């Protein structure tokens, strides 16, 4: 067994930032199932929203966040988000993130859907996440108080009646399992776009962290709100590469196959309407007019501005024969962001003592039923900083209020050997291919009772992932099925359409507020 005061699982913005800041006063073990660079953050193009310009205000950013959130935002959490946005950006700058600047050497601010004002900072044009990841990986790698464990999968959080005591891990390189003892653990494993066959997310976004926390007794909520980004490249030969909303912020327009700018008739903000409105409008075009996709017309943007501001999108589209300076880009919605997740307070604490969550895996309440564009990197930054600020204080409180905190026993400094996985419960037979396809068809952008019941039936009663998987893929699929089941059940329970959750059979929002749908394993302790 190995002992560590703090374990951080996940190496996107949230995991890297919390590890880096906490390492100032305690040793940290940073666990990541692939390499330090594999994260959703890396792929983030558009940027990070912040109250930065003098014309902007905390009230205005909060207002935009709440309007996009369609009645379900936690106002206290939104206030924290907006109030601390500037400090969070300054913290990232201190750690070496280079945002794009204007002629006056101030961050250049872009516009995105449902924002009242230009307030999106970006880096490398459309490579904001990659720049943040680069800076944080460098900073974390240099820190003497951080031990990095790559190719390591956290398979089970260990708890006793007082809270977290450690985490069981599987190391792919050595094919061995260990238990890392810890009284505090931060889950920052990102989202779960891989549950759907069309997604902007990388391969690792399989929702393991949500299920890890769920299995430890943490409460989950708002899982029915999965955000579908309106525009990913839609070519049979190409991956579903994200086409940033920032393009529409610069003037690009969605067109149907007849060349009609269809958003004009749908929302006063047209192509810059909230993301759920745009995605659902595209789905409507595609289903009702038998169109395979719609198009994004960027030709009104000056050619040199297009290539300078969106170099990644420009090069990637060109690779597939689309010159965005003159060709319309075929686009389709894709699964993009998990709005719900592990319920936390304003400091990332879950209901399991010693267990924290931040970034996409956490449900802080800031996004309500639909996330405002570019609020994800902001939420991850603001709340990771807040988690890092309370860890030390919480540990002391726990000790003083509870006295001795026993840690699980076991031989120290040795690897644990475990019996082979002898589970008798058989998983249903859905392959990963079928599972993702069915989730897209039945629990995707447009759902109804029949489709949801069908997915529920197909999933049966998936068992929780084994702490001793025979492969990473097995562990991921088991986690995905449990999460798929919880999303499906939540979507069935919410008999209304709101934000990112659209039910054909209940197309309107309820006039009264429905309680949020909570999921939690019956746990005797927490
Ligand atoms: C985008 O660039 O359109 C994605 C940004 C986000 O998801 O907030």
XYZ file of C-alpha atoms and ligand atoms in Angstrom:
534
model
C 0.000 0.000 0.000
C 1.104 3.539 -0.650
C 0.060 6.520 1.431
C -0.792 9.916 -0.003
C -2.503 12.906 1.533
C -4.243 13.890 -1.723
C -5.180 11.877 -4.805
C -6.390 13.688 -7.915
C -7.943 11.577 -10.670
C -7.962 13.118 -14.157
C -5.608 15.374 -16.097
C -7.747 17.956 -17.867
C -7.892 21.570 -16.756
C -9.651 20.737 -13.462
C -7.346 17.898 -12.384
C -4.154 19.677 -13.385
C -5.141 22.950 -11.750
C -6.300 21.484 -8.459
C -3.192 19.269 -8.281
C -0.872 22.191 -9.025
C -2.440 24.504 -6.453
C -2.832 21.876 -3.720
C 0.798 20.818 -4.194
C 1.860 24.102 -2.622
C 1.056 22.670 0.789
C 0.686 18.894 0.461
C 1.993 16.005 -1.609
C -0.250 15.054 -4.498
C -0.620 11.909 -6.576
C -2.104 12.677 -9.964
C -3.663 9.665 -11.659
C -4.612 9.607 -15.306
C -5.776 6.639 -17.332
C -3.953 7.647 -20.511
C -1.243 10.298 -20.755
C -1.221 13.733 -19.167
C -2.307 15.247 -22.465
C -5.402 13.098 -23.006
C -8.355 15.198 -21.950
C -11.432 16.993 -23.182
C -9.710 20.274 -22.332
C -7.174 19.687 -25.085
C -9.924 19.743 -27.735
C -11.675 22.852 -26.500
C -11.602 25.443 -29.238
C -13.909 28.365 -28.517
C -12.443 29.617 -25.300
C -13.165 30.625 -21.795
C -15.793 33.163 -20.783
C -14.926 35.837 -18.218
C -16.114 39.194 -16.984
C -13.124 41.062 -18.355
C -14.056 44.136 -20.374
C -15.176 47.368 -18.770
C -18.516 47.138 -20.567
C -19.200 43.778 -18.933
C -20.388 43.025 -15.405
C -20.918 40.130 -13.020
C -24.652 40.795 -13.312
C -24.616 40.562 -17.112
C -22.592 37.341 -17.233
C -24.807 35.840 -14.509
C -27.901 36.925 -16.422
C -26.710 35.249 -19.661
C -25.748 32.071 -17.768
C -29.152 31.877 -16.085
C -31.133 32.557 -19.281
C -29.224 29.799 -21.120
C -29.739 27.481 -18.108
C -33.502 27.552 -18.713
C -34.731 27.964 -15.155
C -32.556 25.408 -13.368
C -29.346 27.271 -12.475
C -28.248 27.470 -8.867
C -28.037 31.235 -8.466
C -25.457 31.143 -5.697
C -23.162 28.987 -7.803
C -23.639 31.271 -10.821
C -22.755 34.267 -8.690
C -19.534 32.580 -7.575
C -18.726 31.688 -11.191
C -19.149 35.213 -12.529
C -17.595 36.958 -9.539
C -14.458 34.846 -9.617
C -14.028 34.644 -13.383
C -11.387 37.364 -13.583
C -9.328 35.907 -10.706
C -9.485 32.479 -12.348
C -8.139 33.854 -15.638
C -5.368 35.686 -13.784
C -4.467 32.434 -12.036
C -4.206 30.640 -15.398
C -2.023 33.470 -16.738
C 0.238 33.180 -13.679
C 0.688 29.499 -14.477
C 1.807 30.379 -17.995
C -1.319 30.314 -20.185
C -0.879 32.747 -23.089
C -4.214 34.133 -24.251
C -4.481 35.909 -27.612
C -4.084 39.673 -27.301
C -5.308 42.701 -29.233
C -3.220 45.676 -30.387
C -3.374 47.174 -26.884
C -1.950 43.922 -25.445
C -5.260 43.141 -23.763
C -6.939 39.725 -24.179
C -8.885 39.731 -27.421
C -12.510 38.977 -26.579
C -14.768 36.929 -28.852
C -18.520 36.430 -28.976
C -20.423 33.138 -28.745
C -24.023 31.966 -28.606
C -26.328 33.549 -25.972
C -23.672 35.963 -24.658
C -24.802 39.621 -24.593
C -21.283 40.920 -25.069
C -17.826 39.955 -26.347
C -16.282 38.128 -23.380
C -14.630 34.915 -24.616
C -10.859 34.728 -24.177
C -9.073 32.390 -26.521
C -5.587 31.174 -27.319
C -3.900 30.121 -30.538
C -7.088 31.307 -32.298
C -9.175 28.176 -31.918
C -6.762 26.121 -29.809
C -7.616 27.509 -26.370
C -7.831 24.165 -24.589
C -4.544 22.948 -26.056
C -2.747 26.047 -24.772
C -4.264 25.703 -21.294
C -3.345 22.023 -21.235
C 0.221 22.769 -22.383
C 0.812 25.375 -19.694
C -0.702 23.314 -16.880
C 1.035 20.071 -17.871
C 4.365 21.924 -17.851
C 3.641 23.473 -14.483
C 2.484 20.207 -12.918
C 5.367 18.189 -14.368
C 7.938 20.542 -12.854
C 6.427 20.500 -9.367
C 8.405 18.464 -6.834
C 5.323 17.754 -4.710
C 3.377 16.037 -7.504
C 3.816 12.410 -8.462
C 2.260 11.634 -11.829
C 0.861 8.190 -12.544
C -0.033 7.853 -16.220
C -1.777 4.803 -17.723
C -3.362 4.236 -14.334
C -7.058 3.621 -13.928
C -8.794 4.392 -10.633
C -11.146 1.419 -10.291
C -12.675 1.782 -6.833
C -12.795 4.394 -4.127
C -12.305 2.875 -0.722
C -14.326 4.231 2.151
C -15.147 3.456 5.729
C -17.831 4.944 7.918
C -15.899 8.217 8.137
C -15.319 8.769 4.445
C -12.590 8.213 1.854
C -9.667 6.009 2.872
C -8.024 5.313 -0.456
C -8.374 4.318 -4.054
C -7.764 1.057 -5.822
C -5.859 1.504 -9.079
C -4.920 -0.599 -12.035
C -1.587 0.202 -13.722
C -1.609 -0.816 -17.362
C 2.127 -0.631 -17.885
C 2.907 -3.150 -15.172
C -0.481 -4.858 -15.222
C -0.645 -4.569 -11.459
C -3.111 -3.274 -8.914
C -2.337 -1.114 -5.925
C -4.266 0.715 -3.247
C -3.227 4.289 -2.664
C -4.249 5.385 0.802
C -5.675 8.839 1.095
C -8.199 10.697 3.193
C -8.942 13.162 0.431
C -9.541 12.569 -3.209
C -10.572 14.829 -6.078
C -12.423 13.389 -9.059
C -11.742 15.456 -12.173
C -12.272 12.897 -14.895
C -14.289 15.023 -17.327
C -17.316 14.006 -19.342
C -18.830 11.060 -21.132
C -19.414 11.983 -24.780
C -18.299 8.487 -25.805
C -21.665 7.181 -24.607
C -22.976 8.432 -27.947
C -21.684 7.344 -31.345
C -21.430 10.943 -32.552
C -19.376 13.075 -30.211
C -16.810 15.830 -30.139
C -15.108 14.153 -27.166
C -11.910 12.091 -27.240
C -11.838 8.321 -26.716
C -11.228 8.569 -22.967
C -14.455 10.489 -22.239
C -16.348 7.443 -20.967
C -17.767 8.756 -17.687
C -15.746 6.420 -15.425
C -15.306 9.114 -12.788
C -19.035 9.682 -12.333
C -19.586 5.997 -11.760
C -16.552 5.738 -9.485
C -18.074 8.427 -7.260
C -21.573 6.900 -7.524
C -20.228 3.534 -6.424
C -18.654 5.231 -3.390
C -22.046 6.646 -2.367
C -21.904 10.090 -4.021
C -25.125 11.667 -5.204
C -25.566 12.378 -8.930
C -28.100 14.672 -10.521
C -29.248 16.397 -13.758
C -27.982 13.485 -15.856
C -30.812 13.904 -18.384
C -29.227 17.184 -19.480
C -26.566 16.060 -21.943
C -25.502 18.930 -24.156
C -25.346 18.421 -27.921
C -23.083 20.889 -29.712
C -24.769 22.123 -32.898
C -21.839 21.956 -35.258
C -19.334 19.194 -35.885
C -17.853 18.395 -39.267
C -20.109 15.879 -41.004
C -18.276 13.945 -43.690
C -18.335 10.159 -44.016
C -14.538 10.032 -44.192
C -13.797 12.377 -41.284
C -14.073 12.219 -37.500
C -16.782 14.458 -36.009
C -14.393 17.354 -35.525
C -15.851 20.342 -33.633
C -16.622 23.462 -35.647
C -16.475 26.128 -32.973
C -19.420 28.285 -32.064
C -16.958 31.191 -32.189
C -17.288 31.036 -36.000
C -20.931 31.985 -35.638
C -19.772 34.664 -33.187
C -17.697 36.120 -36.051
C -20.629 36.014 -38.487
C -20.930 32.474 -39.924
C -24.510 31.417 -40.714
C -26.271 28.039 -40.678
C -27.967 27.082 -43.946
C -30.237 24.200 -44.841
C -29.792 22.279 -48.075
C -32.066 24.716 -49.884
C -29.683 27.528 -48.878
C -32.134 29.047 -46.380
C -30.624 30.609 -43.216
C -33.171 28.770 -41.075
C -32.224 30.173 -37.637
C -33.692 33.543 -38.632
C -37.217 32.241 -38.197
C -36.490 30.387 -34.974
C -34.986 32.736 -32.399
C -34.342 36.472 -32.079
C -30.640 35.725 -31.528
C -30.651 33.678 -34.778
C -27.418 31.655 -35.140
C -26.280 32.827 -31.731
C -29.320 31.490 -29.882
C -28.640 29.215 -26.872
C -26.960 25.985 -27.894
C -29.940 23.726 -27.184
C -32.159 25.861 -29.419
C -29.671 25.706 -32.313
C -29.030 21.945 -31.968
C -32.745 21.171 -31.832
C -33.423 23.405 -34.839
C -30.760 21.545 -36.819
C -32.193 18.181 -35.771
C -35.604 19.415 -36.894
C -34.210 20.422 -40.304
C -32.482 17.077 -40.651
C -35.430 14.909 -39.647
C -38.314 16.791 -41.206
C -36.634 17.604 -44.481
C -34.760 14.353 -44.838
C -31.477 16.186 -44.943
C -28.363 14.351 -43.917
C -26.811 17.511 -42.551
C -26.979 21.277 -42.656
C -24.183 23.691 -43.562
C -22.192 26.451 -41.963
C -21.449 29.308 -44.332
C -18.347 31.212 -43.203
C -17.847 33.135 -46.435
C -18.980 36.462 -44.961
C -15.878 36.444 -42.720
C -12.755 37.967 -44.323
C -10.489 35.189 -45.607
C -7.391 36.355 -43.718
C -9.371 36.668 -40.492
C -10.718 33.143 -40.949
C -7.297 31.588 -41.332
C -5.742 33.642 -38.540
C -8.519 33.283 -36.002
C -9.439 29.652 -36.787
C -6.222 27.975 -37.963
C -7.085 24.527 -36.581
C -10.547 24.404 -38.138
C -9.239 25.833 -41.410
C -6.460 23.232 -41.691
C -8.625 20.347 -40.595
C -11.418 21.128 -43.053
C -8.889 21.621 -45.857
C -7.507 18.147 -45.114
C -10.949 16.806 -46.073
C -11.282 18.987 -49.170
C -13.331 21.834 -47.652
C -11.896 25.323 -48.056
C -13.914 27.271 -45.477
C -13.030 30.565 -47.207
C -15.341 29.535 -50.062
C -17.058 26.210 -49.300
C -19.927 25.669 -46.883
C -19.024 23.235 -44.106
C -21.366 20.226 -43.743
C -22.239 20.099 -40.032
C -24.321 18.056 -37.628
C -24.926 18.124 -33.850
C -22.822 15.844 -31.636
C -22.797 14.864 -27.953
C -20.519 17.398 -26.341
C -20.878 18.065 -22.628
C -22.249 16.375 -19.519
C -24.222 19.060 -17.711
C -25.181 16.918 -14.729
C -22.820 14.807 -12.677
C -21.540 14.441 -9.134
C -23.386 16.861 -6.856
C -21.049 19.283 -5.087
C -21.323 22.293 -2.833
C -19.644 25.590 -3.698
C -16.256 24.139 -2.723
C -16.458 20.932 -4.720
C -17.372 18.794 -1.711
C -19.585 15.782 -2.376
C -21.778 14.059 0.218
C -18.975 11.522 0.824
C -16.537 13.009 3.363
C -13.121 13.508 1.783
C -14.434 13.139 -1.787
C -14.414 16.216 -4.041
C -15.322 16.727 -7.687
C -14.551 19.541 -10.120
C -14.687 20.202 -13.851
C -17.140 18.485 -16.188
C -17.675 15.511 -13.871
C -19.091 17.804 -11.173
C -22.553 19.245 -11.002
C -22.089 22.570 -9.242
C -25.432 23.903 -10.484
C -23.994 26.696 -12.638
C -25.261 25.288 -15.932
C -28.869 24.539 -15.007
C -30.497 22.667 -17.883
C -28.220 24.033 -20.610
C -24.648 25.290 -20.415
C -23.757 28.704 -21.784
C -20.956 28.468 -24.374
C -17.429 28.734 -22.953
C -18.607 28.483 -19.350
C -17.124 24.983 -19.033
C -13.442 25.922 -18.872
C -14.470 28.796 -16.620
C -16.389 26.535 -14.233
C -13.488 24.072 -14.150
C -11.039 26.883 -13.313
C -13.127 28.680 -10.705
C -14.204 25.575 -8.815
C -10.823 23.795 -8.975
C -9.280 26.844 -7.356
C -11.979 26.737 -4.668
C -11.413 23.013 -4.021
C -7.682 23.614 -3.614
C -8.455 26.356 -1.071
C -10.474 24.146 1.289
C -8.625 20.837 1.213
C -6.213 21.631 4.006
C -8.817 23.278 6.216
C -11.250 20.384 5.682
C -8.652 17.803 6.642
C -8.046 19.603 9.941
C -11.770 19.935 10.620
C -12.264 16.254 9.948
C -9.478 15.335 12.345
C -10.579 17.674 15.105
C -14.259 16.847 14.866
C -13.907 13.125 14.341
C -10.679 12.291 16.078
C -8.713 9.397 14.683
C -9.562 8.466 11.137
C -8.670 4.845 10.568
C -7.316 3.954 7.180
C -7.933 0.602 5.557
C -5.334 -1.973 6.546
C -2.888 -3.792 4.363
C 0.802 -4.421 3.864
C 2.708 -1.181 3.440
C 5.020 -0.694 0.461
C 3.860 -3.835 -1.295
C 1.738 -4.416 -4.270
C -1.607 -5.949 -3.529
C -2.507 -9.125 -5.294
C -6.162 -9.643 -5.940
C -8.241 -12.677 -6.742
C -9.447 -12.867 -10.309
C -12.724 -11.150 -10.995
C -15.318 -13.801 -10.177
C -18.507 -11.890 -10.725
C -21.371 -14.124 -11.592
C -23.770 -11.405 -12.758
C -23.670 -11.341 -16.543
C -23.617 -8.002 -18.312
C -26.140 -7.608 -21.082
C -24.761 -8.414 -24.481
C -24.703 -4.933 -26.007
C -21.348 -4.381 -27.681
C -19.719 -0.997 -27.384
C -20.668 -0.274 -31.003
C -24.340 -1.130 -30.473
C -24.507 0.601 -27.137
C -23.213 3.930 -28.514
C -25.406 3.719 -31.599
C -28.518 2.991 -29.543
C -27.763 5.765 -27.049
C -27.559 8.179 -29.968
C -30.768 6.942 -31.568
C -32.855 6.463 -28.438
C -31.476 8.859 -25.798
C -29.983 11.507 -28.109
C -31.061 15.012 -28.989
C -34.717 14.073 -29.376
C -36.268 11.513 -27.023
C -39.694 10.142 -26.239
C -41.119 7.612 -23.831
C -40.996 4.788 -26.338
C -37.347 5.352 -27.262
C -36.309 5.704 -23.633
C -38.176 2.568 -22.573
C -36.501 0.683 -25.393
C -33.033 1.761 -24.220
C -33.965 0.905 -20.655
C -34.948 -2.556 -21.798
C -31.795 -3.031 -23.849
C -29.613 -2.082 -20.913
C -31.358 -4.314 -18.389
C -29.621 -4.037 -15.042
C -25.959 -3.377 -15.811
C -23.638 -4.207 -12.938
C -21.182 -1.739 -11.499
C -17.708 -1.931 -13.010
C -15.309 -4.386 -11.476
C -12.399 -3.052 -9.410
C -10.292 -5.656 -11.217
C -11.129 -5.279 -14.884
C -9.452 -7.505 -17.413
C -8.924 -4.490 -19.673
C -9.441 -0.757 -19.734
C -12.048 -1.201 -22.453
C -14.045 -3.584 -20.262
C -14.008 -1.119 -17.365
C -15.025 1.744 -19.653
C -17.900 -0.173 -21.207
C -19.214 -1.236 -17.816
C -19.064 2.355 -16.580
C -20.733 3.612 -19.765
C -23.599 1.161 -19.422
C -24.308 2.129 -15.814
C -24.176 5.809 -16.719
C -26.311 5.183 -19.819
C -28.902 3.526 -17.614
C -28.924 6.430 -15.145
C -29.245 8.973 -17.976
C -32.074 6.982 -19.549
C -33.964 6.665 -16.269
C -33.544 10.383 -15.564
C -34.756 11.282 -19.056
C -37.803 9.069 -18.552
C -38.598 10.720 -15.247
C -38.401 14.273 -16.590
C -41.709 14.556 -18.405
C -41.104 17.952 -19.956
C -38.717 19.611 -22.386
C -36.220 21.969 -20.849
C -32.755 23.088 -21.873
C -30.765 20.258 -23.370
C -33.484 17.684 -22.580
C -36.046 17.512 -25.401
C -39.002 15.106 -25.161
C -41.117 14.878 -28.334
C -44.013 13.623 -26.240
C -43.728 16.523 -23.765
C -42.503 19.375 -25.995
C -43.070 22.163 -23.459
C -41.487 23.060 -20.161
C -43.653 22.456 -17.097
C -44.954 25.680 -15.606
C -43.990 24.561 -12.111
C -40.447 23.683 -11.142
C -39.804 19.942 -11.019
C -37.395 18.730 -8.340
C -34.057 17.679 -9.747
C -33.749 13.983 -10.421
C -31.244 12.465 -8.059
C -29.434 9.157 -8.365
C -27.665 7.586 -5.465
C -26.843 4.062 -4.424
C -28.537 3.134 -1.202
C -25.538 3.555 0.996
C -25.789 2.774 4.688
C -23.438 5.563 5.723
C -23.331 8.691 3.582
C -16.966 25.771 -29.117
O -15.876 26.219 -29.412
O -17.955 25.936 -29.809
C -17.095 24.931 -27.873
C -16.992 25.761 -26.683
C -17.839 25.218 -25.577
O -18.250 24.059 -25.602
O -18.166 26.002 -24.686
